[in-house]
Short mmCIF file of C-alpha atoms in Angstrom, two decimals:
data_model
loop_
_atom_site.label_atom_id
_atom_site.label_comp_id
_atom_site.label_asym_id
_atom_site.label_seq_id
_atom_site.Cartn_x
_atom_site.Cartn_y
_atom_site.Cartn_z
CA MET A 286 93.89 121.54 78.57
CA HIS A 287 97.48 121.58 79.70
CA GLN A 288 98.59 120.90 83.38
CA TYR A 289 101.97 121.18 84.59
CA LYS A 290 104.11 121.94 87.86
CA LEU A 291 107.07 124.35 87.79
CA ASN A 292 108.79 126.29 90.46
CA GLY A 293 106.48 125.21 93.08
CA TYR A 294 103.33 126.51 91.15
CA ASN A 295 100.53 123.96 89.90
CA ILE A 296 99.39 125.64 86.64
CA VAL A 297 96.48 124.74 84.40
CA LEU A 298 96.09 126.30 81.01
CA ASP A 299 92.92 126.15 79.12
CA GLU A 300 94.03 126.35 75.46
CA TYR A 301 91.07 127.52 73.67
CA SER A 302 89.81 130.31 76.02
CA GLY A 303 93.33 131.50 76.96
CA SER A 304 92.45 131.10 80.70
CA ILE A 305 95.21 130.31 83.12
CA HIS A 306 94.75 129.01 86.79
CA SER A 307 96.96 128.57 89.63
CA VAL A 308 95.78 125.56 91.74
CA ASP A 309 96.51 123.83 94.82
CA ASP A 310 97.37 120.12 94.83
CA LEU A 311 93.87 118.89 95.37
CA ALA A 312 92.26 120.94 92.52
CA TYR A 313 95.21 119.98 90.24
CA ASP A 314 94.50 116.30 90.85
CA ILE A 315 90.65 116.67 90.44
CA ILE A 316 90.98 118.62 87.14
CA SER A 317 93.32 115.98 85.69
CA LEU A 318 90.56 113.29 86.66
CA TYR A 319 87.58 115.40 86.00
CA LYS A 320 86.84 114.04 82.44
CA GLU A 321 87.88 110.45 83.19
CA LYS A 322 86.07 109.72 86.39
CA ASN A 323 82.72 110.32 87.64
CA GLU A 324 82.28 112.47 90.97
CA ASN A 325 82.08 109.58 93.46
CA GLU A 326 85.07 108.02 91.89
CA ILE A 327 87.06 111.48 92.33
CA ILE A 328 86.04 111.87 95.91
CA GLU A 329 87.06 108.26 96.85
CA LEU A 330 90.46 108.63 95.01
CA MET A 331 91.19 111.86 96.59
CA LEU A 332 90.02 110.97 100.15
CA ASN A 333 92.43 108.05 99.80
CA LYS A 334 95.29 110.00 98.49
CA TYR A 335 95.01 112.84 100.73
CA LYS A 336 93.99 110.85 104.12
CA ALA A 337 96.88 112.10 105.92
CA ASP A 338 95.63 115.63 105.64
CA GLU A 339 92.53 116.29 107.80
CA THR A 340 91.46 119.50 106.01
CA ILE A 341 90.64 117.55 103.02
CA THR A 342 87.11 116.22 103.61
CA LYS A 343 84.49 114.93 101.36
CA GLU A 344 82.80 118.21 101.67
CA GLU A 345 85.91 120.08 100.71
CA ILE A 346 86.40 117.74 97.56
CA LYS A 347 82.77 118.34 96.77
CA ASN A 348 83.41 122.14 96.89
CA CYS A 349 86.39 121.92 94.66
CA ILE A 350 84.39 119.86 92.13
CA GLU A 351 81.68 122.51 92.13
CA ASP A 352 84.30 125.25 91.55
CA ILE A 353 85.53 123.24 88.50
CA LYS A 354 82.04 122.90 87.13
CA GLU A 355 81.45 126.67 87.70
CA LEU A 356 84.58 127.48 85.59
CA GLU A 357 83.60 124.89 82.76
CA LYS A 358 80.43 126.72 82.60
CA GLN A 359 82.23 129.99 82.36
CA ASN A 360 84.21 128.69 79.37
CA LYS A 361 87.53 128.87 81.41
CA LEU A 362 88.22 125.14 81.76
CA PHE A 363 87.70 122.50 79.15
CA SER A 364 86.62 124.99 76.42
CA LYS A 365 85.91 123.82 73.08
CA ASP A 366 88.01 124.25 69.86
CA ASN A 367 86.01 126.42 67.59
CA TYR A 368 88.49 128.09 65.63
CA GLU A 369 89.76 125.66 62.91
CA ASN A 370 87.43 127.10 60.11
CA TYR A 371 88.68 130.55 60.81
CA ALA A 372 92.36 129.39 60.11
CA PHE A 373 91.98 128.69 56.34
CA ASP A 374 89.17 131.60 55.77
CA PHE A 375 91.55 134.14 57.17
CA LYS A 376 94.52 133.80 54.87
CA ASN A 377 92.17 133.52 51.67
CA LYS A 378 90.15 136.38 52.49
CA HIS A 379 93.29 138.73 53.25
CA LYS A 380 95.73 138.97 50.63
CA GLU A 381 97.35 142.18 51.75
CA ILE A 382 100.99 142.42 52.40
CA LYS A 383 102.16 144.47 55.36
CA ALA A 384 105.82 143.86 56.15
CA LEU A 385 109.11 143.53 54.01
CA CYS A 386 112.44 142.03 54.98
CA LEU A 387 114.55 144.39 52.70
CA HIS A 388 118.02 142.60 51.99
CA VAL A 389 119.92 145.84 51.18
CA ALA A 390 123.22 144.08 51.56
CA HIS A 391 124.12 140.42 50.54
CA THR A 392 127.60 140.94 52.09
CA CYS A 393 129.07 141.22 55.32
CA ASN A 394 132.07 142.60 57.39
CA LEU A 395 132.06 139.37 59.72
CA ASN A 396 132.43 135.64 58.98
CA CYS A 397 130.19 134.17 61.56
CA GLU A 398 130.58 130.34 61.40
CA TYR A 399 126.84 129.53 61.80
CA CYS A 400 125.41 132.01 59.59
CA PHE A 401 122.39 130.81 57.93
CA ALA A 402 123.02 133.30 55.28
CA SER A 403 126.37 131.94 54.47
CA GLN A 404 128.42 135.12 55.25
CA GLY A 405 125.60 137.42 53.99
CA LYS A 406 125.64 136.13 50.47
CA TYR A 407 122.63 133.61 50.65
CA HIS A 408 124.68 131.05 48.49
CA GLY A 409 124.92 133.82 45.62
CA GLU A 410 126.97 136.70 44.61
CA ARG A 411 127.99 139.57 46.69
CA ALA A 412 125.38 142.41 46.09
CA LEU A 413 124.08 145.65 47.45
CA MET A 414 120.45 146.81 46.70
CA ASN A 415 120.45 150.11 44.84
CA PHE A 416 117.84 152.72 45.59
CA GLU A 417 115.64 152.12 42.64
CA VAL A 418 115.04 148.51 43.60
CA GLY A 419 114.38 149.60 47.21
CA LYS A 420 112.14 152.33 46.14
CA GLN A 421 110.05 149.71 43.96
CA ALA A 422 109.82 147.45 46.95
CA LEU A 423 108.30 150.06 49.15
CA ASP A 424 106.05 151.15 46.12
CA TYR A 425 104.99 147.43 45.81
CA LEU A 426 104.26 147.24 49.55
CA ILE A 427 102.00 150.31 49.54
CA ALA A 428 100.19 149.20 46.39
CA ASN A 429 99.49 145.77 48.00
CA SER A 430 98.67 146.88 51.51
CA GLY A 431 95.21 147.62 50.90
CA THR A 432 93.51 149.30 53.91
CA ARG A 433 96.52 148.26 56.31
CA HIS A 434 97.78 151.50 58.07
CA ASN A 435 100.78 150.04 59.68
CA LEU A 436 103.61 148.82 57.27
CA GLU A 437 106.88 147.23 58.48
CA VAL A 438 110.10 147.26 56.87
CA ASP A 439 113.27 145.52 58.38
CA PHE A 440 116.67 146.43 56.87
CA PHE A 441 118.58 143.20 56.79
CA GLY A 442 121.33 141.38 55.35
CA GLY A 443 124.28 140.52 55.27
CA GLU A 444 125.14 143.64 57.09
CA PRO A 445 122.60 146.30 56.01
CA LEU A 446 124.97 149.16 57.41
CA MET A 447 127.28 148.39 54.62
CA ASN A 448 124.74 150.02 52.34
CA PHE A 449 123.84 152.72 54.87
CA LYS A 450 123.61 155.41 52.17
CA VAL A 451 120.57 153.42 50.32
CA VAL A 452 118.98 152.84 53.84
CA LYS A 453 118.79 156.48 54.56
CA GLU A 454 117.45 157.36 51.07
CA LEU A 455 114.82 154.71 51.32
CA VAL A 456 113.54 155.75 54.73
CA LYS A 457 113.40 159.41 53.48
CA TYR A 458 111.32 158.18 50.40
CA ALA A 459 109.08 156.24 52.62
CA ARG A 460 108.33 159.03 54.94
CA LYS A 461 107.19 161.22 52.05
CA GLN A 462 104.74 158.55 51.16
CA GLU A 463 103.21 158.13 54.39
CA LYS A 464 100.76 161.07 54.32
CA LYS A 465 100.09 160.47 50.71
CA TYR A 466 98.85 157.17 51.23
CA ASN A 467 97.83 157.27 54.99
CA LYS A 468 100.37 154.75 55.94
CA ASN A 469 102.69 154.49 59.08
CA PHE A 470 106.12 153.08 58.49
CA ARG A 471 107.70 151.07 61.19
CA PHE A 472 111.46 150.58 60.45
CA THR A 473 113.63 148.06 62.17
CA LEU A 474 117.44 147.54 61.61
CA THR A 475 119.22 144.08 62.27
CA THR A 476 123.11 144.85 62.59
CA ASN A 477 126.28 143.14 63.86
CA GLY A 478 127.31 146.52 65.17
CA LEU A 479 130.73 146.99 63.61
CA LEU A 480 129.76 150.07 61.53
CA ILE A 481 127.86 151.74 64.22
CA ASN A 482 128.97 155.48 64.52
CA ASP A 483 127.48 158.83 65.83
CA GLU A 484 125.62 159.32 62.58
CA VAL A 485 124.22 155.75 62.52
CA ILE A 486 123.04 156.24 66.23
CA ASP A 487 121.49 159.57 65.38
CA PHE A 488 119.78 158.21 62.50
CA ALA A 489 118.56 154.85 64.18
CA ASN A 490 117.11 156.79 67.23
CA ARG A 491 115.32 159.12 64.79
CA GLU A 492 113.92 156.71 62.40
CA MET A 493 114.18 153.08 63.57
CA SER A 494 111.26 151.81 65.89
CA ASN A 495 113.61 148.88 66.95
CA VAL A 496 117.14 147.80 66.53
CA VAL A 497 118.32 144.26 66.71
CA LEU A 498 121.98 144.10 67.89
CA SER A 499 123.74 140.70 67.59
CA LEU A 500 125.76 139.53 70.58
CA ASP A 501 126.24 136.16 71.68
CA GLY A 502 126.84 136.80 75.24
CA ARG A 503 130.38 136.14 77.14
CA LYS A 504 133.46 137.37 75.19
CA SER A 505 134.83 133.76 74.81
CA VAL A 506 131.41 132.50 73.36
CA HIS A 507 130.76 135.40 71.03
CA ASP A 508 134.41 135.66 69.71
CA SER A 509 134.55 131.93 69.05
CA LEU A 510 131.88 131.93 66.23
CA ARG A 511 131.47 135.70 65.21
CA LYS A 512 134.77 136.65 63.67
CA THR A 513 135.95 139.39 61.50
CA ILE A 514 137.11 138.52 57.89
CA THR A 515 140.80 138.37 59.19
CA GLY A 516 139.56 135.80 61.84
CA GLU A 517 139.79 137.90 65.08
CA GLY A 518 136.87 138.08 67.61
CA SER A 519 134.38 141.14 67.36
CA TYR A 520 133.21 141.45 71.00
CA ASP A 521 135.63 144.26 71.88
CA ILE A 522 134.75 146.34 68.89
CA ILE A 523 130.95 146.10 69.26
CA ILE A 524 130.31 146.36 72.91
CA PRO A 525 131.17 150.07 73.55
CA LYS A 526 129.04 150.81 70.27
CA PHE A 527 125.98 148.82 71.46
CA LYS A 528 126.37 150.62 74.84
CA LYS A 529 126.56 154.02 73.15
CA LEU A 530 123.46 153.26 70.81
CA VAL A 531 121.39 151.77 73.72
CA GLU A 532 122.17 154.73 76.06
CA ALA A 533 121.26 157.30 73.34
CA ARG A 534 117.92 155.44 72.76
CA ASN A 535 117.23 155.65 76.57
CA GLY A 536 117.40 152.14 76.98
CA LYS A 537 114.40 151.25 74.87
CA ASN A 538 113.34 149.75 71.56
CA TYR A 539 116.25 147.60 71.06
CA TYR A 540 117.13 143.94 71.33
CA ILE A 541 120.40 142.43 72.17
CA ARG A 542 120.05 139.19 70.17
CA GLY A 543 122.22 136.24 70.62
CA THR A 544 122.38 132.68 69.21
CA PHE A 545 123.39 129.66 71.35
CA THR A 546 124.95 126.60 70.07
CA HIS A 547 125.99 123.18 71.26
CA ASN A 548 129.10 124.94 72.45
CA ASN A 549 127.22 126.92 74.99
CA THR A 550 124.25 125.00 76.30
CA ASP A 551 124.57 126.99 79.49
CA PHE A 552 123.51 130.11 77.66
CA THR A 553 121.64 131.44 80.63
CA LYS A 554 125.14 132.63 81.73
CA ASP A 555 125.46 134.64 78.32
CA ILE A 556 121.95 136.06 78.84
CA LEU A 557 123.08 137.22 82.44
CA HIS A 558 126.21 138.58 81.10
CA MET A 559 124.40 140.80 78.71
CA ALA A 560 122.23 141.91 81.68
CA ASP A 561 125.23 142.47 83.64
CA LEU A 562 126.58 144.78 80.81
CA GLY A 563 123.56 146.87 81.39
CA PHE A 564 121.64 145.79 78.51
CA LYS A 565 117.95 145.09 79.60
CA GLU A 566 115.99 143.93 76.30
CA LEU A 567 117.54 140.61 75.36
CA SER A 568 116.61 137.60 73.14
CA MET A 569 118.76 134.35 72.50
CA GLU A 570 118.01 131.94 69.85
CA PRO A 571 118.89 128.37 69.48
CA VAL A 572 121.12 127.87 66.37
CA VAL A 573 119.49 126.39 63.24
CA CYS A 574 121.88 124.55 61.13
CA SER A 575 122.81 121.13 59.46
CA PRO A 576 123.02 118.46 62.18
CA ASN A 577 126.62 117.90 60.81
CA GLU A 578 128.06 121.06 62.18
CA PRO A 579 130.15 120.64 65.30
CA TYR A 580 128.02 123.52 66.92
CA ALA A 581 124.68 121.77 66.03
CA LEU A 582 122.35 121.19 69.05
CA THR A 583 122.05 117.40 69.63
CA GLU A 584 119.30 115.33 71.35
CA GLN A 585 121.54 114.99 74.36
CA ASP A 586 121.52 118.99 74.52
CA LEU A 587 117.49 118.95 74.88
CA PRO A 588 117.16 118.27 78.61
CA ILE A 589 120.02 120.63 79.42
CA ILE A 590 118.55 123.51 77.32
CA LYS A 591 115.10 122.79 79.09
CA LYS A 592 116.65 123.27 82.40
CA GLN A 593 118.52 126.32 81.27
CA TYR A 594 115.16 128.05 80.44
CA GLU A 595 113.87 127.15 83.85
CA LEU A 596 116.94 128.57 85.55
CA LEU A 597 116.62 131.77 83.39
CA ALA A 598 113.04 132.13 84.51
CA LYS A 599 113.78 131.73 88.12
CA GLU A 600 116.65 134.19 88.00
CA MET A 601 114.54 136.67 86.17
CA LEU A 602 111.94 136.64 88.87
CA LYS A 603 114.65 136.84 91.55
CA ARG A 604 116.13 139.92 89.81
CA ASN A 605 112.68 141.51 89.28
CA LYS A 606 112.26 141.35 93.01
CA GLU A 607 115.59 143.26 93.54
CA GLU A 608 114.30 145.85 90.94
CA ASN A 609 117.28 144.61 88.67
CA GLY A 610 115.09 142.80 86.09
CA PHE A 611 115.43 142.62 82.26
CA THR A 612 113.19 141.34 79.44
CA PHE A 613 113.63 137.95 77.58
CA TYR A 614 112.00 138.11 74.19
CA HIS A 615 110.56 134.51 74.44
CA PHE A 616 109.20 134.84 77.97
CA MET A 617 107.19 138.08 77.12
CA LEU A 618 103.42 137.24 77.41
CA ASP A 619 100.61 139.79 77.52
CA LEU A 620 97.78 137.95 79.09
CA GLU A 621 95.28 140.58 78.89
CA HIS A 622 96.31 142.37 75.53
CA GLY A 623 97.87 139.45 73.71
CA PRO A 624 96.73 138.58 70.09
CA CYS A 625 93.57 137.67 68.63
CA VAL A 626 92.70 134.14 67.63
CA TYR A 627 93.43 135.10 63.94
CA LYS A 628 96.78 136.24 64.61
CA ARG A 629 97.56 133.16 66.86
CA ILE A 630 96.26 130.95 64.07
CA THR A 631 97.86 132.50 61.11
CA GLY A 632 101.55 133.25 62.85
CA CYS A 633 104.27 135.43 61.10
CA GLY A 634 102.68 135.39 57.81
CA SER A 635 105.55 134.68 55.68
CA GLY A 636 104.97 134.08 52.13
CA THR A 637 101.66 135.98 52.41
CA GLU A 638 101.59 139.20 54.40
CA TYR A 639 105.41 139.04 55.05
CA LEU A 640 107.96 138.86 52.13
CA ALA A 641 111.64 138.99 51.93
CA VAL A 642 113.30 141.24 48.90
CA THR A 643 116.71 140.41 47.49
CA PRO A 644 119.00 143.24 46.52
CA TRP A 645 117.84 142.79 42.84
CA GLY A 646 114.12 142.79 43.73
CA ASP A 647 113.24 139.09 43.84
CA LEU A 648 110.60 138.27 46.24
CA TYR A 649 110.74 135.20 48.80
CA PRO A 650 108.49 133.85 51.61
CA CYS A 651 110.99 135.10 54.28
CA HIS A 652 114.46 135.85 54.65
CA GLN A 653 115.37 132.18 55.42
CA PHE A 654 114.45 130.98 52.18
CA VAL A 655 116.19 133.54 50.04
CA GLY A 656 118.69 132.01 47.73
CA ASP A 657 116.65 128.61 47.38
CA GLU A 658 115.41 129.23 43.85
CA LYS A 659 112.25 126.91 44.05
CA PHE A 660 110.88 129.47 46.62
CA LYS A 661 111.07 132.58 44.60
CA LEU A 662 107.79 133.95 44.25
CA GLY A 663 108.18 136.70 41.74
CA ASP A 664 109.88 140.22 41.96
CA VAL A 665 108.98 143.83 43.03
CA PHE A 666 108.39 144.94 39.49
CA LYS A 667 106.12 142.41 38.11
CA GLY A 668 104.70 141.12 41.41
CA ILE A 669 103.92 137.62 42.43
CA ASN A 670 103.84 134.98 39.65
CA ASN A 671 104.76 131.80 41.53
CA THR A 672 101.06 131.44 43.04
CA LYS A 673 101.65 127.58 43.59
CA VAL A 674 104.32 128.27 46.22
CA GLN A 675 102.48 131.25 47.76
CA ASP A 676 99.43 129.03 47.91
CA GLU A 677 101.42 126.41 50.10
CA PHE A 678 102.15 129.18 52.55
CA ARG A 679 98.59 130.41 52.63
CA LYS A 680 97.80 126.94 53.94
CA CYS A 681 100.34 127.07 56.84
CA ASN A 682 98.54 127.67 60.00
CA ALA A 683 98.13 126.27 63.45
CA TYR A 684 95.76 123.59 62.08
CA ALA A 685 97.85 122.69 58.95
CA ARG A 686 99.71 119.83 60.63
CA ASN A 687 97.81 116.70 62.06
CA GLU A 688 100.60 116.03 64.65
CA CYS A 689 99.54 119.63 66.19
CA LYS A 690 95.88 118.93 66.25
CA ASN A 691 96.06 117.92 70.10
CA CYS A 692 99.08 120.23 70.97
CA TRP A 693 98.26 122.68 73.78
CA ALA A 694 100.70 125.20 72.35
CA LYS A 695 99.60 125.50 69.00
CA LEU A 696 97.72 128.84 69.75
CA TYR A 697 101.13 130.32 70.92
CA CYS A 698 103.33 128.93 68.07
CA SER A 699 100.68 129.31 65.47
CA GLY A 700 102.22 126.06 63.92
CA GLY A 701 105.77 127.08 64.12
CA CYS A 702 108.33 128.46 61.65
CA ALA A 703 108.12 127.35 57.93
CA ALA A 704 111.60 127.76 57.57
CA ASN A 705 112.58 125.64 60.38
CA SER A 706 110.00 122.86 59.45
CA TYR A 707 111.46 122.96 55.85
CA HIS A 708 115.02 122.73 56.91
CA ALA A 709 114.50 119.98 59.49
CA THR A 710 111.92 117.82 57.40
CA GLY A 711 111.88 119.07 53.81
CA ASP A 712 108.40 120.16 54.01
CA ILE A 713 107.19 123.70 55.17
CA LYS A 714 104.24 121.90 56.81
CA GLY A 715 106.66 119.27 58.36
CA VAL A 716 107.15 119.42 62.23
CA TYR A 717 110.49 120.49 63.65
CA LYS A 718 110.06 118.44 66.73
CA TYR A 719 113.00 119.79 68.56
CA GLY A 720 111.85 123.34 68.25
CA CYS A 721 108.47 122.41 69.36
CA GLU A 722 110.07 121.04 72.51
CA LEU A 723 111.96 124.19 73.21
CA PHE A 724 109.03 126.33 72.38
CA LYS A 725 106.89 124.39 74.76
CA LYS A 726 109.21 124.72 77.52
CA ARG A 727 109.52 128.63 76.99
CA ILE A 728 105.96 129.08 77.02
CA GLU A 729 105.65 127.02 80.28
CA CYS A 730 108.38 129.20 81.85
CA ALA A 731 106.57 132.44 80.68
CA ILE A 732 103.27 131.57 82.02
CA MET A 733 104.88 130.33 85.27
CA MET A 734 106.55 133.80 85.75
CA LYS A 735 103.00 135.55 85.25
CA VAL A 736 101.74 133.14 87.83
CA ALA A 737 104.42 133.93 90.21
CA GLN A 738 103.84 137.72 89.70
CA ASN A 739 100.17 137.25 90.30
CA HIS A 740 101.04 135.53 93.82
CA GLU A 741 103.47 138.10 94.45
CA ASN A 742 100.67 141.02 93.94
CA MET A 743 98.17 139.12 95.89
CA GLU A 744 100.53 139.11 98.93
CA MET B 172 92.47 129.70 101.06
CA LYS B 173 91.11 129.58 97.57
CA ARG B 174 92.13 126.14 95.85
CA ILE B 175 91.74 127.72 92.44
CA ASN B 176 93.13 131.24 91.46
CA THR B 177 92.23 132.25 87.95
CA ILE B 178 94.68 134.91 86.55
CA LYS B 179 93.04 137.66 84.47
CA THR B 180 93.47 136.83 80.57
CA ARG B 181 91.92 137.87 77.47
CA ASP B 182 89.03 135.53 76.44
CA LEU B 183 90.29 134.34 73.26
CA SER B 184 86.63 133.15 72.46
CA LYS B 185 85.72 136.98 72.43
CA SER B 186 88.56 137.93 70.11
CA LEU B 187 87.00 137.13 66.93
CA GLY B 188 88.00 139.45 61.86
CA GLY B 189 95.96 142.92 60.87
CA GLU B 190 97.33 146.06 62.28
CA ALA B 191 113.79 140.14 67.54
CA CYS B 192 114.12 136.37 66.69
CA CYS B 193 96.77 143.86 70.28
#
C-alpha cells in the first residue's frame, strides 16, 4: 500500500493488485489507520479530527469503513504479495533471447562530455561491425529465441549511422529470415542526428519501428556538452534534420531523448523547449556518471529534480486540456493494458533475454557493461560460456534485494537497472538509492496524471 | 459524493506464464 497527496489529489495505490483509488480526506485518513487501529478507535479519532465538519458523522465514518472492507474483500486494498516465488522460477524456465543491442559502431562524430561510452569507444579501440559479425549475431538471436515471435534489434553505438551501409545490409538479411523462421523483427535506431539525410529518413521510416534522437533541450544546454569533434555545438545542425525526419514519420514512433545534468536541474524547461519545437514524443534521463564529474547530480539536486517532475506533470495536464499535449516517456502508464506480473518482476531482461553485441561479436549483459571485460558473457560465434555471470543476472529481479522487500514501487521498477546498481554500489544487486528516489517520484506523478484525467472524464 | 473513486486497472493477481531510455 502506498498513499500520497499530489496536486490536490489523495491517492492510494494497492501495490499487489495494481488498484488505484482517488479518495477524499476522510477515506485517506481511515485507510492509513485501518490496519493499526480498531473500528471504534478510528471512529473516535476521525470524529475528533473532523469535529468542525458537520457532514462527517459517526454514520458517515462507519459507511466509509464498510466501503474499505468491501474493497479489501475484492482484493483491491491491502492485497497480499503472492508473487515472490514466480520471480526466480520465470528466469530459470525461460532461457530464450529476444533482443539484441547491436553496437555497429564503436566510434562517434560527436564528443559529448558525459558519454558513458567514452566518446563511443567504450574504453577500447575505434571499430565498425562488419556484415559477417552482424549476420552471425542475427542468426544467433534467431537460433536462441525459441518460440518467441517478436524479436528486437537496436542499432546502437557510438553513432550507428557511421556504419549505415552495414545497418542496411543487416536489415535486408533479417527481413529475409522472418518468413523462414516465423519471426517478426522490430528494429530501432539510436542516433545523434548528424548524419541524417534523405536516404536515412527514407530507410528509417520504412524499416525502423522506433527512432531515438538525442537532444538535450535548449540550445545553450545542448551545446554545452554535446559538441562536435572540433568543439562546436551540434544543436543548429541536428534540429532541422530531426524536424524533417519526424515530419516524414507523420510524428509517430520516435523519441526525442535528452540527458539532464547538474548544469540544468531546471530540465522541465528543456522538455518544454522540445515540445515548443513541435516534438511530441519526449524522454529525458538523469545523467549517470562518476560523482567526481562537475556535471554529476548531487544530493542537493534531488529535491529540485523531484519538484521539476511535479512541475512537468502539471504542465502536461494543462497542455493536454489545451489540446497541445505531449508524451513524456517516464509518465507513460497503461493502467488497463500494462505488463503482467512476470514482466514486472523480471524487468528489462539484461544478461538473459537482452544482450549487447560488440563490433567484433562479443556478448555483454547490456550496452552499459560493454568494455568491462569481467562482464563478457561469450560471443555470437560460440555462444555464452560465462554462465557464472549470466546466472547472477538471472537472479536479478524485483525480489532480489532485501532493501526492496517493502518498497511500493518494485512492481513498477522491477528492481531497477543492474548497470546503475553496479556503477553506484559495485554490485548488480546493489541499490542505487538516488535512482530509486527519482523513479518513485516519476511513478507518483504518472499515477497522479491518470487520476486527474479520470476526474476530468467524470466531470 | 463518493469518498473512494477506484480507477479501472488491470488486476495483477489475474495476470499470471514474453512477446527510449501487453
